[in-house]
Amino acid sequence: MVFRFLANLLGDSNEKRLKALKPLVERINSLEEELKALSDEALAAKTTEFKRRLSNGEPLDGLLAEAFAVVREASVRTTGLRHFDVQLMGGAVLHEGKIAEMATGEGKTLVATLPAYLNSLTGNGTHIVTVNDYLAKRDSEWMGPIYKFLGLTVGLIQHDMDPAERREAYSSDVTYGTNNEFGFDYLRDNMATSIENCSQKKLCYAIVDEVDSILIDEARTPLIISGMIEQTVEGYKRANSVSTKLRKEMDFTLDEKTKNVVLTETGIKKTEKLLGIPALYDVSHMDLAHQIVQSLRAWHLFQKDTDYVIRDGEVVIVDEFTGRLMFGRRYSDGLHQAIEAKESVHIKEESQTLASITFQNYFRMYDKLAGMTGTAKTEEAEFWKIYGLEVMIMPTNKPLIRTNHPDVIYKTEKIKFLKTADEIAEWHKKGRPVLVGTRSIERSEFLSNILKRRGIPHNVLNAKNHEREAEIVANAGQPGAVTISTNMAGRGTDIVLGDGVAEMGGLHVVGTERHESRRIDNQLRGRSGRQGDPGSSKFYVSLQDELMRLFGSERISAVMERLGIEEDMPIEHGLISRAIENAQKKVEQYHFNIRKQVLEFDDVMNKQREAVYSLRRTILEGKDLTDKINEMIEKLVGGLVNLFTPEKMHPDNWDYDGLIKAINEIVRIIGIESIKEVKKGREINDKLVYTFKSAIAEKEKEIGHENMMELRKLVMLQVMDTAWIDQLHNMDSLREGIGLRAYGHRDPLVEYKMEAFNMFNGMMQRVREETISMILRVKLSAEPEKPKVRSVSYGKPETKSVKPSQGVKKIGRNDPCPCGSGKKFKKCCGRNL
């Protein structure tokens, strides 16, 4: 609404900005003849010239016109493709760090080469982000010759690459890959134990293809790297057995909009009886209660061949927006295990979060971000609010002449599909190609069976046969071709019309259901009418469709009943179109609120993540950690002194014994009892800081500087990583229960921020304690010996000599703990490492 108000107030700012780009296009075009006259060697040498001028202080923007002209000429010579004027404008918009909305078939892949080349001249590299491995590979191979001709290197990230291949790809000037791979590589880098194992460089510039899909649709799902938690499989088998005996409405209620399940009082009692336990929600049975709920969700809210498929005995998630299989991704919080139990396939152990980040916070880390899509304007407010991205609508190279027919609505889904099949048969008979869009694998196969019974030849493109995607799409524009597709055909593909098809009216698109997002529908429509070709589209809707059933069918259903409309009688009316659009707006707003809430909560975690990952990077880069250790000591001692001997309390009431006990748990200090005579908190603080720093210095003399450097690095990484994993688990638990604070008239987000802040401070204090303790207690020896308690004299640390040739001894998890506790290392100082 704000954007519409400003547009009315200021006029069409999009047109004004497009008009401002025309002089740039004229400048680029004026260089064309000059560049054509250059030899291949002379044209390629322009890259060296541009880099030299940048090093001499010329701004990057000053090279834009020349660089774009060079890329266009290189493209003509290597791929045979010449950038249109509107593509030059699109490239400029991407260079400015904005979103270019370009209609299907306008050549977004080629547009990206312009700003990618220009920004890679800085030596920082450019990431081009696509929605799947197939498109990343296709685009890198298709556009790669342009960059290579001009002396730049091109990298490709694929799902099955090993770390060495990834590092090589990221070292390239231009790197293609998917949003998932870029995000997961960031997380993996921040779990690495050496700088050599890190893949990514600084995140400087990214161009996101299908930006609405990646930054809007997928923003609800965070990227998570998990580790397995043992002994959960039997619990999910048991929960699956019980959940099949529970009845909807009587034992539990469903909320399809939020995909939630709630057990009723009757259901709780029935479950307790089936399990033979006195109280389901007793602390000792909380895991089982959670598994029961997840099992009910698996049975009643997640459907095979819609939300997931079974492939080679595994449950593979289907992306709800693209229809593609999401290999390697698993539902979190035990839902995946519940579905595996439901489908009687091998149940993998439940996972624990080791690292996570949302796409929103990952892509906001880039110094400059840009995007391309055919549909972004409807989400302009969200793009600006979350990412600071403006949307510019680019003109088409040729006028759009596609005819979009009004939606047709029927009472039942069965009649809708039969009528859809009638229309497909009619156009097929006339020889016109038809592309049919469905929302799920199940529905695509249902329609396919109807067409088979009618003897209509067709291809089905869904996640089950995605290997044939290129072949199916290539033939979808041929005379008489019928192609049934999930949303896969709506992203990154280009259907070219066969001979004589344009004269018949071009490609006809049939939608069998409205998607919850208008953008997905527009993507499907956009398959038709590319580059000035004729085309048409029509959507078939029923009152039983998920969107209408959950969000918009009440009024329409009432009208149909009053008018006595038969089941097979269609309705085409403006009321229908408005009702559908309103339903979609409701869903879009609902999902925006979810994404906004996810971001608000992840922003809290993100500040903690940045602090932890920044410290990890400092450690990995091999910098001298002396100052960091000293800082840890000062904060550690300061925290303990403030806790046990606060300034606002009279010294007679100070807890000296508590302070002495806390210090001795870190390291035994001989003579520490004497601090009871000190009545000034600052003096106690200074003495303890001196003692700890002296102890560290003596430890370094004992084992040598190089060994101490390695020891500090090893201990800090282990302690930090363990603490961070625990923190992620604790934050997840906090996030799950924080909503209940609203019942006490308290803002859950404010409460979450306060609790998270306290939890993080507590975590960092534990990190300091364990780091200093382990460094001072670890015993280094050439030969294994019985561990001893290290004693430190107050004010004068104990010294012990070791041979210079001795290295850091690696401690096994089952070895005795070097702190002298008598426990195994994994049960003591090395717990959870």
CSV table of N, CA and C in Angstrom, one decimal, residues 743-812:
chain,number,residue,atom,x,y,z
A,743,TYR,N,0.7,-15.7,26.8
A,743,TYR,CA,-0.4,-15.9,27.7
A,743,TYR,C,-0.3,-15.1,29.0
A,744,GLY,N,1.0,-14.7,29.3
A,744,GLY,CA,1.2,-13.8,30.5
A,744,GLY,C,1.4,-12.4,30.1
A,745,HIS,N,0.8,-12.1,28.9
A,745,HIS,CA,0.8,-10.7,28.4
A,745,HIS,C,2.2,-10.1,28.2
A,746,ARG,N,3.2,-11.0,27.8
A,746,ARG,CA,4.5,-10.6,27.6
A,746,ARG,C,4.9,-10.9,26.1
A,747,ASP,N,5.6,-10.0,25.5
A,747,ASP,CA,6.0,-10.2,24.1
A,747,ASP,C,7.0,-11.3,23.9
A,748,PRO,N,6.7,-12.4,23.2
A,748,PRO,CA,7.6,-13.5,23.1
A,748,PRO,C,8.9,-13.1,22.5
A,749,LEU,N,8.9,-12.2,21.5
A,749,LEU,CA,10.2,-11.8,20.9
A,749,LEU,C,11.1,-11.1,21.9
A,750,VAL,N,10.5,-10.2,22.6
A,750,VAL,CA,11.3,-9.5,23.6
A,750,VAL,C,11.9,-10.5,24.7
A,751,GLU,N,11.0,-11.4,25.1
A,751,GLU,CA,11.4,-12.4,26.1
A,751,GLU,C,12.5,-13.3,25.5
A,752,TYR,N,12.4,-13.6,24.3
A,752,TYR,CA,13.4,-14.4,23.6
A,752,TYR,C,14.7,-13.7,23.5
A,753,LYS,N,14.7,-12.4,23.2
A,753,LYS,CA,16.0,-11.7,23.1
A,753,LYS,C,16.6,-11.6,24.5
A,754,MET,N,15.9,-11.4,25.5
A,754,MET,CA,16.4,-11.3,26.9
A,754,MET,C,17.0,-12.7,27.3
A,755,GLU,N,16.2,-13.7,27.1
A,755,GLU,CA,16.7,-15.1,27.5
A,755,GLU,C,17.9,-15.5,26.7
A,756,ALA,N,17.9,-15.2,25.4
A,756,ALA,CA,19.0,-15.5,24.5
A,756,ALA,C,20.3,-14.8,24.9
A,757,PHE,N,20.1,-13.5,25.3
A,757,PHE,CA,21.3,-12.7,25.7
A,757,PHE,C,21.9,-13.4,26.9
A,758,ASN,N,21.1,-13.7,27.9
A,758,ASN,CA,21.6,-14.3,29.1
A,758,ASN,C,22.2,-15.7,28.8
A,759,MET,N,21.6,-16.5,28.0
A,759,MET,CA,22.1,-17.8,27.6
A,759,MET,C,23.5,-17.7,26.9
A,760,PHE,N,23.6,-16.7,26.1
A,760,PHE,CA,24.9,-16.5,25.3
A,760,PHE,C,26.0,-16.1,26.3
A,761,ASN,N,25.7,-15.1,27.2
A,761,ASN,CA,26.7,-14.7,28.2
A,761,ASN,C,27.1,-15.9,29.0
A,762,GLY,N,26.1,-16.7,29.4
A,762,GLY,CA,26.5,-17.9,30.2
A,762,GLY,C,27.3,-18.9,29.4
A,763,MET,N,27.0,-19.1,28.1
A,763,MET,CA,27.8,-19.9,27.2
A,763,MET,C,29.2,-19.4,27.2
A,764,MET,N,29.4,-18.1,26.9
A,764,MET,CA,30.8,-17.6,26.8
A,764,MET,C,31.6,-17.7,28.1
A,765,GLN,N,30.9,-17.5,29.2
A,765,GLN,CA,31.6,-17.7,30.5
A,765,GLN,C,32.1,-19.1,30.6
A,766,ARG,N,31.2,-20.1,30.2
A,766,ARG,CA,31.7,-21.5,30.3
A,766,ARG,C,32.8,-21.8,29.3
A,767,VAL,N,32.8,-21.2,28.1
A,767,VAL,CA,33.8,-21.3,27.2
A,767,VAL,C,35.2,-20.8,27.8
A,768,ARG,N,35.1,-19.7,28.5
A,768,ARG,CA,36.3,-19.1,29.1
A,768,ARG,C,36.8,-20.1,30.2
A,769,GLU,N,35.9,-20.5,31.0
A,769,GLU,CA,36.3,-21.4,32.1
A,769,GLU,C,37.0,-22.7,31.6
A,770,GLU,N,36.3,-23.4,30.6
A,770,GLU,CA,36.8,-24.6,30.1
A,770,GLU,C,38.1,-24.5,29.3
A,771,THR,N,38.2,-23.4,28.5
A,771,THR,CA,39.4,-23.1,27.7
A,771,THR,C,40.6,-22.9,28.6
A,772,ILE,N,40.5,-22.0,29.6
A,772,ILE,CA,41.6,-21.8,30.5
A,772,ILE,C,41.9,-23.0,31.3
A,773,SER,N,40.9,-23.7,31.8
A,773,SER,CA,41.1,-24.9,32.6
A,773,SER,C,41.8,-26.0,31.8
A,774,MET,N,41.4,-26.2,30.6
A,774,MET,CA,42.0,-27.3,29.8
A,774,MET,C,43.5,-27.0,29.4
A,775,ILE,N,43.7,-25.7,29.1
A,775,ILE,CA,45.1,-25.3,28.7
A,775,ILE,C,46.0,-25.5,29.9
A,776,LEU,N,45.6,-25.2,31.1
A,776,LEU,CA,46.4,-25.3,32.3
A,776,LEU,C,46.5,-26.7,32.8
A,777,ARG,N,45.5,-27.5,32.5
A,777,ARG,CA,45.5,-28.9,33.1
A,777,ARG,C,46.0,-29.9,32.2
A,778,VAL,N,46.0,-29.7,30.9
A,778,VAL,CA,46.5,-30.7,29.9
A,778,VAL,C,47.9,-31.1,30.2
A,779,LYS,N,48.2,-32.3,30.3
A,779,LYS,CA,49.6,-32.8,30.6
A,779,LYS,C,50.2,-33.3,29.3
A,780,LEU,N,51.4,-32.8,29.0
A,780,LEU,CA,52.1,-33.2,27.8
A,780,LEU,C,53.2,-34.1,28.1
A,781,SER,N,53.3,-35.2,27.5
A,781,SER,CA,54.3,-36.1,27.8
A,781,SER,C,54.7,-37.0,26.6
A,782,ALA,N,55.9,-37.4,26.5
A,782,ALA,CA,56.3,-38.3,25.4
A,782,ALA,C,55.8,-39.7,25.6
A,783,GLU,N,55.8,-40.0,26.9
A,783,GLU,CA,55.3,-41.4,27.3
A,783,GLU,C,54.1,-41.2,28.2
A,784,PRO,N,53.0,-42.0,28.0
A,784,PRO,CA,51.9,-41.9,28.8
A,784,PRO,C,52.2,-42.1,30.3
A,785,GLU,N,51.7,-41.3,31.2
A,785,GLU,CA,51.9,-41.5,32.6
A,785,GLU,C,50.7,-41.2,33.3
A,786,LYS,N,50.7,-41.5,34.6
A,786,LYS,CA,49.5,-41.3,35.4
A,786,LYS,C,49.2,-39.8,35.6
A,787,PRO,N,48.0,-39.3,35.3
A,787,PRO,CA,47.8,-37.9,35.3
A,787,PRO,C,47.9,-37.4,36.8
A,788,LYS,N,48.4,-36.1,36.9
A,788,LYS,CA,48.5,-35.5,38.2
A,788,LYS,C,47.7,-34.2,38.2
A,789,VAL,N,47.3,-33.8,39.4
A,789,VAL,CA,46.6,-32.5,39.5
A,789,VAL,C,47.7,-31.4,39.4
A,790,ARG,N,47.5,-30.5,38.5
A,790,ARG,CA,48.4,-29.3,38.5
A,790,ARG,C,48.1,-28.4,39.6
A,791,SER,N,49.1,-28.0,40.4
A,791,SER,CA,48.9,-27.0,41.4
A,791,SER,C,49.6,-25.8,41.1
A,792,VAL,N,49.0,-24.6,41.3
A,792,VAL,CA,49.6,-23.4,41.0
A,792,VAL,C,49.7,-22.5,42.3
A,793,SER,N,50.9,-22.1,42.6
A,793,SER,CA,51.1,-21.2,43.8
A,793,SER,C,50.5,-19.9,43.5
A,794,TYR,N,49.8,-19.4,44.5
A,794,TYR,CA,49.2,-18.1,44.4
A,794,TYR,C,50.2,-17.0,44.2
A,795,GLY,N,50.1,-16.3,43.0
A,795,GLY,CA,51.1,-15.3,42.7
A,795,GLY,C,52.4,-15.8,42.1
A,796,LYS,N,52.7,-17.1,42.2
A,796,LYS,CA,53.9,-17.6,41.6
A,796,LYS,C,53.7,-19.0,41.1
A,797,PRO,N,53.3,-19.1,39.8
A,797,PRO,CA,53.0,-20.4,39.2
A,797,PRO,C,54.1,-21.4,39.3
A,798,GLU,N,53.7,-22.6,39.5
A,798,GLU,CA,54.7,-23.7,39.5
A,798,GLU,C,55.3,-23.9,38.1
A,799,THR,N,56.5,-24.3,38.0
A,799,THR,CA,57.2,-24.5,36.7
A,799,THR,C,57.6,-26.0,36.7
A,800,LYS,N,57.7,-26.5,35.5
A,800,LYS,CA,58.1,-27.9,35.2
A,800,LYS,C,58.7,-27.9,33.9
A,801,SER,N,59.9,-28.5,33.7
A,801,SER,CA,60.6,-28.5,32.4
A,801,SER,C,60.2,-29.7,31.6
A,802,VAL,N,60.1,-29.5,30.3
A,802,VAL,CA,59.9,-30.6,29.4
A,802,VAL,C,60.9,-30.5,28.2
A,803,LYS,N,61.1,-31.6,27.6
A,803,LYS,CA,62.0,-31.6,26.4
A,803,LYS,C,61.5,-30.8,25.3
A,804,PRO,N,62.3,-30.0,24.6
A,804,PRO,CA,61.8,-29.2,23.5
A,804,PRO,C,61.2,-30.0,22.4
A,805,SER,N,61.7,-31.3,22.2
A,805,SER,CA,61.2,-32.1,21.1
A,805,SER,C,59.8,-32.7,21.3
A,806,GLN,N,59.3,-32.5,22.5
A,806,GLN,CA,58.0,-33.1,22.8
A,806,GLN,C,56.9,-32.3,22.2
A,807,GLY,N,55.9,-33.1,21.6
A,807,GLY,CA,54.8,-32.4,20.9
A,807,GLY,C,53.5,-32.5,21.7
A,808,VAL,N,52.4,-32.0,21.2
A,808,VAL,CA,51.1,-32.1,21.9
A,808,VAL,C,50.6,-33.5,21.8
A,809,LYS,N,50.4,-34.1,22.9
A,809,LYS,CA,49.9,-35.5,22.9
A,809,LYS,C,48.4,-35.5,22.7
A,810,LYS,N,47.9,-36.3,21.7
A,810,LYS,CA,46.5,-36.4,21.4
A,810,LYS,C,45.8,-37.3,22.5
A,811,ILE,N,44.8,-36.8,23.1
A,811,ILE,CA,44.1,-37.5,24.1
A,811,ILE,C,42.9,-38.3,23.6
A,812,GLY,N,42.9,-39.6,23.8
A,812,GLY,CA,41.8,-40.3,23.3
A,812,GLY,C,40.5,-40.1,24.2
